[in-house]
Amino acid sequence: MSYVYHKEHHFIHRAGWLRASVLGANDGIISVTSLVMGMAASGASTETLLVTCIAGLISGATSMAAGEYISVKSQSDIEEADLKLEARELERNPQHELNELTDIYINRGLDPALAHEVAVQLTAKDALEAHARDEIGINDVTSARPIQAAFSSALSFSIGVIFPMLAILFSPEAYLGWIVMIVGVISLAVLGALSSYYAGTSMLKGSLRVCIWGIIAMAFSSWIGSLFNVAPL
């Protein structure tokens, strides 16, 4: 009997880079736009706002990369430790580990005889891989990739900062604060829709969720900035 190979492209395959990219871009837009709006509300000049934006880009991108790498590397270290522990157990107690794998498949709905046969065959092929996937929950799709996450976060943060930076460069000074806010909200709406599209969820809900939190952050920053007055006399 011949089988036709059918490959499906599931959304979970995008989880690693999508989470880091969305987080980075979202943080780039919200944090820097809020920072600029707070400074604008305080009366800072366009030149000061541009320098603030560039400083926010540099510090934010490096911070995102470092934070994401440390966070995901911690997850990677835990996975490696679990795999070493499992490898030792397979060497010391192979029969116990085989029974453990059999019980997992029984609990998933297989009858005991078939579950045992599946466990035996998977153990013969690659025992550590079988236990990593079915006992611990580690697989190639969802495993931690620190460097990929760090790079995705830094790059997406930098891309997110481009929008408030362009708004500063091309906006009349009298309306700069409003234009930066509008550009920020539109950017967040597009980002929310895109991330939801790639995640296979509602684009409208994704846009609204991101926009609401972005508007709250911008409004709060503007209010704090308005409490100060740094405009030249």
Coordinates of N, CA, C and O in Angstrom, one line a residue, residues 40 43-47 49 168 170-179 232:
A40 N 7.2 65.7 24.1 CA 6.5 66.7 23.3 C 5.5 67.5 24.2 O 5.4 68.7 24.2
G43 N 7.0 70.2 26.2 CA 7.5 71.4 25.5 C 8.8 71.3 24.8 O 9.4 72.3 24.4
A44 N 9.4 70.1 24.7 CA 10.7 69.9 24.1 C 10.6 70.2 22.6 O 9.6 70.1 22.0
S45 N 11.8 70.6 22.1 CA 11.9 71.0 20.7 C 11.9 69.8 19.8 O 12.1 68.6 20.3
T46 N 11.7 70.0 18.5 CA 11.7 68.9 17.5 C 13.1 68.2 17.5 O 13.2 66.9 17.5
E47 N 14.2 69.0 17.6 CA 15.5 68.4 17.7 C 15.7 67.5 18.9 O 16.2 66.4 18.8
L49 N 13.3 65.9 20.5 CA 12.4 64.8 20.3 C 13.1 63.7 19.4 O 13.0 62.5 19.6
I168 N 8.2 62.4 13.4 CA 8.9 63.5 13.9 C 9.6 64.3 12.7 O 9.6 65.5 12.7
F170 N 8.8 64.5 9.6 CA 8.0 65.1 8.5 C 6.7 65.8 9.0 O 5.8 66.1 8.2
S171 N 6.7 66.0 10.3 CA 5.5 66.7 10.9 C 5.7 68.1 11.2 O 6.8 68.5 11.7
P172 N 4.8 69.0 11.0 CA 4.9 70.4 11.4 C 5.0 70.4 12.9 O 4.3 69.7 13.6
E173 N 5.8 71.3 13.4 CA 6.1 71.3 14.9 C 4.8 71.6 15.7 O 4.6 71.1 16.8
A174 N 3.9 72.4 15.1 CA 2.7 72.7 15.8 C 1.8 71.5 16.1 O 1.0 71.5 17.0
Y175 N 1.8 70.6 15.2 CA 0.9 69.4 15.3 C 1.7 68.1 15.5 O 1.2 67.0 15.4
L176 N 3.0 68.2 15.9 CA 3.8 67.1 16.0 C 3.3 66.0 17.0 O 3.3 64.8 16.7
G177 N 2.9 66.4 18.2 CA 2.4 65.5 19.2 C 1.2 64.7 18.7 O 1.1 63.5 18.8
W178 N 0.2 65.4 18.0 CA -1.0 64.7 17.5 C -0.6 63.7 16.4 O -1.1 62.6 16.3
I179 N 0.3 64.2 15.5 CA 0.7 63.3 14.4 C 1.4 62.1 14.8 O 1.2 61.0 14.3
P232 N 11.9 76.5 25.9 CA 12.8 77.6 26.1 C 12.0 78.9 26.3 O 10.9 79.1 25.7

